[in-house]
Tab-separated table of C-alpha atoms and ligand atoms in Angstrom:
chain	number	residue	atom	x	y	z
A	12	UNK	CA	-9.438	-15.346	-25.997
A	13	UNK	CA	-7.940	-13.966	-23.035
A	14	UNK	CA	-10.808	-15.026	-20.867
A	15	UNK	CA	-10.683	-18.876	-21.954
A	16	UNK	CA	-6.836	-18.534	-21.500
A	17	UNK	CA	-8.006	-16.945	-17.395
A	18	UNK	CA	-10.749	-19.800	-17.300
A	19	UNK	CA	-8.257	-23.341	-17.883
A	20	UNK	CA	-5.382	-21.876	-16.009
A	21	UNK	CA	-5.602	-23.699	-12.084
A	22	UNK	CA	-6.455	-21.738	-9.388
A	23	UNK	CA	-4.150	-20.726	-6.814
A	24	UNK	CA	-4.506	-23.656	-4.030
A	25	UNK	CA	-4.312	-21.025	-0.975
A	26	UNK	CA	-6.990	-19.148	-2.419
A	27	UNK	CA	-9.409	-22.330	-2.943
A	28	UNK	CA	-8.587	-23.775	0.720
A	29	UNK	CA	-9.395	-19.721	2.301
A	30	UNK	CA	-12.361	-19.769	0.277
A	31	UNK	CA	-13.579	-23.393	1.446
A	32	UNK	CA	-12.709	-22.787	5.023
A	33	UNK	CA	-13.836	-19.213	5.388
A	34	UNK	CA	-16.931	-19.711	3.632
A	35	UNK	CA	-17.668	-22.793	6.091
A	36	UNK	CA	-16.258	-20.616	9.361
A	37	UNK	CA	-19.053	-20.266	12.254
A	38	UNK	CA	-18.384	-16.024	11.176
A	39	UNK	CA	-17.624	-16.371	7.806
A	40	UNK	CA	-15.075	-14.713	6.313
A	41	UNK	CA	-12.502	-14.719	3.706
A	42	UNK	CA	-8.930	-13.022	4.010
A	43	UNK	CA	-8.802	-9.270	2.493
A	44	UNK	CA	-5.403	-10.198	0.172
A	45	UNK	CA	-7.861	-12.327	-2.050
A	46	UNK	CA	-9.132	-8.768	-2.860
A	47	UNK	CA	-6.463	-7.776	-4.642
A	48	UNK	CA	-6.278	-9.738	-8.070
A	49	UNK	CA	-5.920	-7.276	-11.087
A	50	UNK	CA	-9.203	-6.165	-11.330
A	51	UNK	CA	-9.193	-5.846	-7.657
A	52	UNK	CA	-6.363	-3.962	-7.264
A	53	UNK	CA	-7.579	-1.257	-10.572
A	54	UNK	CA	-10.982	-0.848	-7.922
A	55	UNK	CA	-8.754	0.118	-5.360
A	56	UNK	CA	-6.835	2.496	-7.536
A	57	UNK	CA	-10.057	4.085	-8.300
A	58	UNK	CA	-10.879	3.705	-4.367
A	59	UNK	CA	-7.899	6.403	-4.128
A	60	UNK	CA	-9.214	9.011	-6.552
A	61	UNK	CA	-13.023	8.809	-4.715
A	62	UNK	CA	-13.828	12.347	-2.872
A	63	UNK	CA	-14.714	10.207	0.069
A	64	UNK	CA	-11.843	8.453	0.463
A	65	UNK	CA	-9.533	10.844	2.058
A	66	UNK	CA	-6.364	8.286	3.159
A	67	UNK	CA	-4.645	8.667	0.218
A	68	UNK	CA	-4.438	12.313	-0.828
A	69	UNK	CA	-4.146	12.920	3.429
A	70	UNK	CA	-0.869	10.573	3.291
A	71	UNK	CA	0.703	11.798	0.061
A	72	UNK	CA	-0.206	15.758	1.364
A	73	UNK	CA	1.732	14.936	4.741
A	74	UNK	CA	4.820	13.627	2.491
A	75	UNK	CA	5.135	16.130	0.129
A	76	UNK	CA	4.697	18.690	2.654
A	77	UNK	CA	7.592	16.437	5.441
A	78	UNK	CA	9.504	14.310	3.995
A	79	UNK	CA	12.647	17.396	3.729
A	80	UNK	CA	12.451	17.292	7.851
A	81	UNK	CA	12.075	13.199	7.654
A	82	UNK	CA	15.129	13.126	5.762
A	83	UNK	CA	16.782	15.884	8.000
A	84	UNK	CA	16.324	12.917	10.814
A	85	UNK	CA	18.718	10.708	9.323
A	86	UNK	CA	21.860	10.599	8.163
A	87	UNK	CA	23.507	10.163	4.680
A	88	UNK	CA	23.842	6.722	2.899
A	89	UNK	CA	20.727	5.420	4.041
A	90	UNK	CA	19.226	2.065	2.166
A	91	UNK	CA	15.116	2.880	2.272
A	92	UNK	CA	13.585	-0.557	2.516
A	93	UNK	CA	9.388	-0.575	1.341
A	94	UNK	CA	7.171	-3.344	2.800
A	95	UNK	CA	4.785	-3.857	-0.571
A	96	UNK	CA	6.148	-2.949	-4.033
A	97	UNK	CA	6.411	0.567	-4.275
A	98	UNK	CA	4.299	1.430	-6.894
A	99	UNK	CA	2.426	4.157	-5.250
A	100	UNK	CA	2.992	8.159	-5.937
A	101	UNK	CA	4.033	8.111	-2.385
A	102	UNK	CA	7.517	6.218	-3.068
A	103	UNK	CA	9.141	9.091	-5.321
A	104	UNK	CA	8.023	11.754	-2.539
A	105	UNK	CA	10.251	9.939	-0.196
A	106	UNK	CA	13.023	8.572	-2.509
A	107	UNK	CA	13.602	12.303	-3.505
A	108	UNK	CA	13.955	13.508	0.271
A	109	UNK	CA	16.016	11.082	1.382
A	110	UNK	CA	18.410	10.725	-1.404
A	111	UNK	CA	19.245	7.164	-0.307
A	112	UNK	CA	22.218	5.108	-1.270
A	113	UNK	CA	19.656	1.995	-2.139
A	114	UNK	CA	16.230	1.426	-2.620
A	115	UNK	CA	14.873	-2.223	-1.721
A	116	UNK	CA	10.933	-2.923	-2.284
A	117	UNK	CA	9.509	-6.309	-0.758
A	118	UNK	CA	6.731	-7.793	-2.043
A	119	UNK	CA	5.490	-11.602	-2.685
A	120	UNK	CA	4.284	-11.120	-5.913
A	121	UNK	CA	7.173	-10.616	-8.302
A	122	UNK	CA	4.958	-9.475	-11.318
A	123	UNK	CA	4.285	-6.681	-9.226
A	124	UNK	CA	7.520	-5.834	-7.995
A	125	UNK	CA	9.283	-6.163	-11.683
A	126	UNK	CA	6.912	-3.718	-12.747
A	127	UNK	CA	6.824	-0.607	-10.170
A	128	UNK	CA	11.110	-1.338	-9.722
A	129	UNK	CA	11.086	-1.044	-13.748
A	130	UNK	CA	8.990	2.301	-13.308
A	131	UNK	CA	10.953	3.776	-10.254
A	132	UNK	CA	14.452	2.954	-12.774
A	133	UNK	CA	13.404	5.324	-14.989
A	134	UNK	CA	12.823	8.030	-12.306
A	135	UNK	CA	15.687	7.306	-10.436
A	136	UNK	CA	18.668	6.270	-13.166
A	137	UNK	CA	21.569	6.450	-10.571
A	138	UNK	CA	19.328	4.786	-7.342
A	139	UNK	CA	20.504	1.156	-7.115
A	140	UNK	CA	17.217	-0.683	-6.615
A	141	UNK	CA	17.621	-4.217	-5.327
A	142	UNK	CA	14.289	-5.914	-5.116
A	143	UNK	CA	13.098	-8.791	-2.623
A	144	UNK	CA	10.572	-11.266	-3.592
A	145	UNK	CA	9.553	-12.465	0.135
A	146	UNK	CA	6.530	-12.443	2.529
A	147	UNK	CA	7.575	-9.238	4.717
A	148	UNK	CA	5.497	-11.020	7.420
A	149	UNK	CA	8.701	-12.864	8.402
A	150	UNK	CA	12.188	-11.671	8.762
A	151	UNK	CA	13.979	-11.315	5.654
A	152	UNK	CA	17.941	-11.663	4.985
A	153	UNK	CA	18.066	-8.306	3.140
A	154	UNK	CA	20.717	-8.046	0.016
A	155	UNK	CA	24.735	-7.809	0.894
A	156	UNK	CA	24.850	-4.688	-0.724
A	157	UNK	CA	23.668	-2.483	1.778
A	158	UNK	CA	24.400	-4.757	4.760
A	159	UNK	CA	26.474	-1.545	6.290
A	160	UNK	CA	23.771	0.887	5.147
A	161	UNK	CA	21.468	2.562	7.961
A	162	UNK	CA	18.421	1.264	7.581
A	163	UNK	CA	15.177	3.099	6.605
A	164	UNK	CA	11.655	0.726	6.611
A	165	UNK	CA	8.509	2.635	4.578
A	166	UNK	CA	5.183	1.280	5.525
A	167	UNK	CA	3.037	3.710	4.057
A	168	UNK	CA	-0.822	3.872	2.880
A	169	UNK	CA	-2.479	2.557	6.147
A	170	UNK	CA	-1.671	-0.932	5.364
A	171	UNK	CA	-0.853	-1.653	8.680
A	172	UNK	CA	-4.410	-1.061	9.638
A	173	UNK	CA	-5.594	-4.094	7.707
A	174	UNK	CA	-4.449	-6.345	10.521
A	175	UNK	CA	-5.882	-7.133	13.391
A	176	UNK	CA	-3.239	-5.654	16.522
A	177	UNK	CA	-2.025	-8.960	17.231
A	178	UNK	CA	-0.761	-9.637	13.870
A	179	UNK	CA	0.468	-6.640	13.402
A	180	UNK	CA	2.192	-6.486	16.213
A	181	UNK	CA	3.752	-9.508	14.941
A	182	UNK	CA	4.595	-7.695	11.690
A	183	UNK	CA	6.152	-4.912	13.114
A	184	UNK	CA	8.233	-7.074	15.013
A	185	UNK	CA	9.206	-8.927	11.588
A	186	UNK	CA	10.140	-5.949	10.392
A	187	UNK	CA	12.440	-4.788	13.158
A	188	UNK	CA	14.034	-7.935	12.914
A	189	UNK	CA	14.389	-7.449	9.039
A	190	UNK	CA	15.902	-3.734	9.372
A	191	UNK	CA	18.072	-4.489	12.517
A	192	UNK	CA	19.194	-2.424	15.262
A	193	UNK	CA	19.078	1.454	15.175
A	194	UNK	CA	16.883	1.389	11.839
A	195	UNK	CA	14.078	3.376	11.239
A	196	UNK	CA	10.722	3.410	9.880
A	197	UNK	CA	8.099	5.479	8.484
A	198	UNK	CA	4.574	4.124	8.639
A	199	UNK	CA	1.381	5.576	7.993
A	200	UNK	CA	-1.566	5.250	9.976
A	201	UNK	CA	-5.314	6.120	9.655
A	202	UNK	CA	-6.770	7.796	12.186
A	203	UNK	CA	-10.240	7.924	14.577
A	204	UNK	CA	-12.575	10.454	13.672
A	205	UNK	CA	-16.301	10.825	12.796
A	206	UNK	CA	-18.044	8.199	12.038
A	207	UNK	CA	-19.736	9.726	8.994
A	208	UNK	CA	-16.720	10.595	7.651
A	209	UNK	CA	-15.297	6.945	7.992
A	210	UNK	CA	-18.266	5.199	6.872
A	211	UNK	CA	-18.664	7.490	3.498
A	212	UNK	CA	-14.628	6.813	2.832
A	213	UNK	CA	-16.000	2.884	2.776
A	214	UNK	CA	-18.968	3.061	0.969
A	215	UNK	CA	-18.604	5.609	-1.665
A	216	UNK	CA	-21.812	7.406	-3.686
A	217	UNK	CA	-20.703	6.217	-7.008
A	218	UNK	CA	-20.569	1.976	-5.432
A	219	UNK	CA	-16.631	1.996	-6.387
A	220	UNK	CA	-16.126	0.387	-3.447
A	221	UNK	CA	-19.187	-2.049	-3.023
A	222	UNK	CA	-17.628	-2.788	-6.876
A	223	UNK	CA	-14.302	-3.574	-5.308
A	224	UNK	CA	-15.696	-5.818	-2.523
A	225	UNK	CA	-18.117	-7.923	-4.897
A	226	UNK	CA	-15.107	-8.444	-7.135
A	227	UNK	CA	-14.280	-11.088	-4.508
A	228	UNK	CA	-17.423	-13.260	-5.424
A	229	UNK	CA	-17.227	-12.440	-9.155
A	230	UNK	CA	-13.154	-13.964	-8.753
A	231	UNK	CA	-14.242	-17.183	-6.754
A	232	UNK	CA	-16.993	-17.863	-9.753
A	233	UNK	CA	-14.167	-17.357	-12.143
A	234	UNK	CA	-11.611	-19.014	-10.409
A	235	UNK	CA	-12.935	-21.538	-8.620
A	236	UNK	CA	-15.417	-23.312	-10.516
A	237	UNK	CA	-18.143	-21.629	-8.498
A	238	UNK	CA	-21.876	-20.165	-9.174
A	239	UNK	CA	-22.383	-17.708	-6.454
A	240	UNK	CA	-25.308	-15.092	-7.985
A	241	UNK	CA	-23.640	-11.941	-7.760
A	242	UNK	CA	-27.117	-9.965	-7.123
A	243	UNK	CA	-27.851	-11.874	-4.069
A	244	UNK	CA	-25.234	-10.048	-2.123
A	245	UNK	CA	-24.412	-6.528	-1.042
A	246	UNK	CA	-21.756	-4.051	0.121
A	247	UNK	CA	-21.936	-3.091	3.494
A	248	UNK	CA	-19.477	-1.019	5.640
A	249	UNK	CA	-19.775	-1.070	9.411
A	250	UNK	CA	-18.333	0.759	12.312
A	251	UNK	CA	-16.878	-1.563	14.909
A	252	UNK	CA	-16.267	0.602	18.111
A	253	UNK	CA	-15.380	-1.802	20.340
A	254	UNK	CA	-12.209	-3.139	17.509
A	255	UNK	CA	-12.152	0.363	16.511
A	256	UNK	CA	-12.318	-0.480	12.650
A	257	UNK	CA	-14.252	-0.382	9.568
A	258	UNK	CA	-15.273	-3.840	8.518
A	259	UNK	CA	-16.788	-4.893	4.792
A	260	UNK	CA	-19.069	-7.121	4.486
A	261	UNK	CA	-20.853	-9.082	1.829
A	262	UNK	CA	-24.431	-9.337	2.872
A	263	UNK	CA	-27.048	-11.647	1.248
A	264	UNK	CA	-29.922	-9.500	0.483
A	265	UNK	CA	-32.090	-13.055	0.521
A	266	UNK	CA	-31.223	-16.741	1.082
A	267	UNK	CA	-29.105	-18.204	-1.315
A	268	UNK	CA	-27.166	-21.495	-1.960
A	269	UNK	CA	-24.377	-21.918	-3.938
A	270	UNK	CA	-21.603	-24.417	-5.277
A	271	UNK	CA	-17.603	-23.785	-4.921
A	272	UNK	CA	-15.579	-26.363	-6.391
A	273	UNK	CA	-18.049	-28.535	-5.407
A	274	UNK	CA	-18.859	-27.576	-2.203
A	275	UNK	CA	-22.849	-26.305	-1.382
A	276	UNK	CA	-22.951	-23.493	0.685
A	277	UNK	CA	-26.360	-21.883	1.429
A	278	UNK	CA	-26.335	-18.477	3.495
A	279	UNK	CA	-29.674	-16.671	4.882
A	280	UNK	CA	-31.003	-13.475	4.393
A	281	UNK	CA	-29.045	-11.157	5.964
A	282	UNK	CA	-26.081	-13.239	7.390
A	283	UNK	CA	-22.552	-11.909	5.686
A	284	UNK	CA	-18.892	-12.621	4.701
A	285	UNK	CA	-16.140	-10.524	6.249
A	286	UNK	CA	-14.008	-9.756	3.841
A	287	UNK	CA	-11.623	-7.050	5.124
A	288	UNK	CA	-10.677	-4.641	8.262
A	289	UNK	CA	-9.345	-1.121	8.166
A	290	UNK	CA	-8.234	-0.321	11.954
A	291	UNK	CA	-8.454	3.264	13.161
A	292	UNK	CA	-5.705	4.527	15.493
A	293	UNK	CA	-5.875	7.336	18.354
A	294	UNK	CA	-2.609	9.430	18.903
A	295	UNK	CA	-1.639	7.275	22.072
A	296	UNK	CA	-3.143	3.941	19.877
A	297	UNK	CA	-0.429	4.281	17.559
A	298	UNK	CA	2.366	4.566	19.989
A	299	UNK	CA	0.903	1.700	21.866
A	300	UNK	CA	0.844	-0.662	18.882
A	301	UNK	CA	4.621	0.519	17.681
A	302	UNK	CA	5.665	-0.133	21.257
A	303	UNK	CA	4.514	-3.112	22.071
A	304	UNK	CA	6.783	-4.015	19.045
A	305	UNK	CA	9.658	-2.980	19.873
A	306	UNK	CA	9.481	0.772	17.801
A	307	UNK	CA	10.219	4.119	19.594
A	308	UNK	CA	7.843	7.117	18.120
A	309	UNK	CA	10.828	9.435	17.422
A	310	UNK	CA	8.271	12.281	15.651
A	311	UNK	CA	4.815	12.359	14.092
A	312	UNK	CA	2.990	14.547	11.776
A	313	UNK	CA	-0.625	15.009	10.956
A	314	UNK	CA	-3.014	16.931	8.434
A	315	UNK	CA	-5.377	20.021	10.173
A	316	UNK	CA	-7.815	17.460	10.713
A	317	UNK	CA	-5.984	14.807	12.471
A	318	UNK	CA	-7.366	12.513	9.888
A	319	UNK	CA	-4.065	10.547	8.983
A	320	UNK	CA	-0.532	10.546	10.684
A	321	UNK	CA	2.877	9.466	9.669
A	322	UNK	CA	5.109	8.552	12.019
A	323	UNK	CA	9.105	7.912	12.026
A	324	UNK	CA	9.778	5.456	15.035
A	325	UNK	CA	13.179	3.876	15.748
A	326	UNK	CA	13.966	0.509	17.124
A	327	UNK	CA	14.417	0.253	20.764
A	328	UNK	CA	17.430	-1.878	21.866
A	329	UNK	CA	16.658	-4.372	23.644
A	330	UNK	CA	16.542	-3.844	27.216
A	331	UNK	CA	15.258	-5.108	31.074
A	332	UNK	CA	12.376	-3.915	32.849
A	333	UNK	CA	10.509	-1.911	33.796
B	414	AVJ	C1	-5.371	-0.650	1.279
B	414	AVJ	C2	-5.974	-1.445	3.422
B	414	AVJ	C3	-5.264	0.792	3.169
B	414	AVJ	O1	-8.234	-0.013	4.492
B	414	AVJ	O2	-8.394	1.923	3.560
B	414	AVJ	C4	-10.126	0.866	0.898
B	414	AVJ	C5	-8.303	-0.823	1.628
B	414	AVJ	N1	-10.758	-1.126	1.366
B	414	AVJ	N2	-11.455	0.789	0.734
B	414	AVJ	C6	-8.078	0.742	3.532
B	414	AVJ	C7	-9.686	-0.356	1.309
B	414	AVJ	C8	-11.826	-0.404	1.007
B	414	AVJ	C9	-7.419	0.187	2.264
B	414	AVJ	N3	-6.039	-0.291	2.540
């Protein structure tokens, strides 16, 4: 069946050597894309749809209700270029402001990106859509097709905030380097705000997300020949002030030892496995991060409660101090 099929098929090598060396790490901790297998990615779906979990229907809220004065900001004939594959509801909201003259999604998986381009065809009949299969952490030579095209990046869903500031600096600067001079983008970013409120959005009544985050150890047993018990660990969310950002955790509830492809690994009551960040951004935060990139904030918009802001920045020419 399917699941034999899943079992002989090799595991991904990146996957096994993060594993190895973040399980081994003096903090250990495994990278948050190793969250996002199939099953993974459904949880997070589900994540979206939680009353808790306000990023989502804040983000798509602030579209619907801006993208007609985002697309007043720029001109005609602009080529909208989406860091990930585009197969949020988010996408269309945009796509149908902007009337662009291309659409071009980037993602590194390709399944992915076949699929949500396929979907967004049908939607869109007339849009050219000219997808990149590429890691958007590193400049990309965009298609010849819309070389002359303005250039409009869309970052949306908070992604950003699942890098630490140094990386993402990095990113953004990727990404500037990608779009070129004079381009745009429109990112979303989570925002401060009450603990409680944060803290619920990451650990949900119905355990959709402490679902999502053991998912991780239930993939490694699957995947990589491993035989972590999955009841010796729990989901925990914690504020980090001093990072500003939500952190998950895997805690062991008692000690336990296990094997992954044949490596013992024993880990004490209470001692845990980081397994993903979600930075929070203040007004002046968010500038600060875009800046020290190289973006301009040209405009941003928030909900009543200053949960969740989008914001259209511009790249800054280059340019001497101060
Ligand atoms: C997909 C990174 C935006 O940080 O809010 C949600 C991931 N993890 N609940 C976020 C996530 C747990 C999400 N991002």
């Amino acid at each position: 069946m399917a699941e034999a099929a899943l079992a002989v098929r090799a595991a991904d090598p990146a996957f096994r050597a993060d594993v190895l060396a973040g399980l081994a790490a003096p903090i250990p901790a495994v990278p948050a894309r190793w969250l996002y297998d199939r099953r993974g990615s459904e949880l997070f779906e589900e994540i979206t749809r939680l009353p808790e979990y306000y990023p989502t229907r804040t983000e798509t809220a602030l579209l619907e209700r801006h993208s007609g004065e985002i697309a007043a900001m720029l001109g005609k004939g602009e080529a909208v270029v989406e860091f990930g594959s585009g197969s949020s509801a988010k996408t269309p909201l945009l796509l149908r402001a902007v009337h662009p003259a291309a659409y071009v999604p980037i993602d590194i998986s390709g399944d992915f990106l076949r699929e949500s381009a396929e979907a967004l065809r049908t939607l869109f009949p007339d849009l050219p859509i000219l997808p990149v299969e590429a890691d958007f952490m590193r400049r990309i030579d965009l298609p010849d097709e819309i070389a002359s095209a303005p250039k409009l990046g869309f970052f949306p869903g908070s992604t950003i905030g699942n890098l630490v500031p140094r990386t993402a600096v990095d990113l953004l600067r990727a990404m500037k380097e990608t779009l070129g001079d004079g381009s745009r983008l429109v990112i979303g970013m989570d925002r401060t705000k009450e603990v409680s409120v944060l803290l619920a959005a990451y650990d949900d009544a119905a355990g959709v997300t402490a679902a999502f985050n053991l998912n991780l150890l239930r993939r490694i047993n699957a995947e990589l020949d491993a035989d972590i018990p999955l009841d010796a660990f729990r989901h925990r969310a914690i504020w980090n002030d001093a990072m500003s950002r939500i952190e998950m955790h895997l805690e062991a509830v008692r000690d336990v030892a296990f094997t992954v492809a044949g490596t013992r690994f024993a880990f004490a009551a209470g001692a845990t496995i980081h397994t993903e960040n979600s930075h929070k951004y203040g007004y002046r935060d968010s500038r600060l991060l875009l800046r020290a990139a190289g973006w301009g904030v040209v405009r941003d918009w928030t909900d009543e409660r200053d949960y969740f802001s989008i914001i259209l920045a511009e790249a800054e020419p280059p340019r001497f101090a101060p």
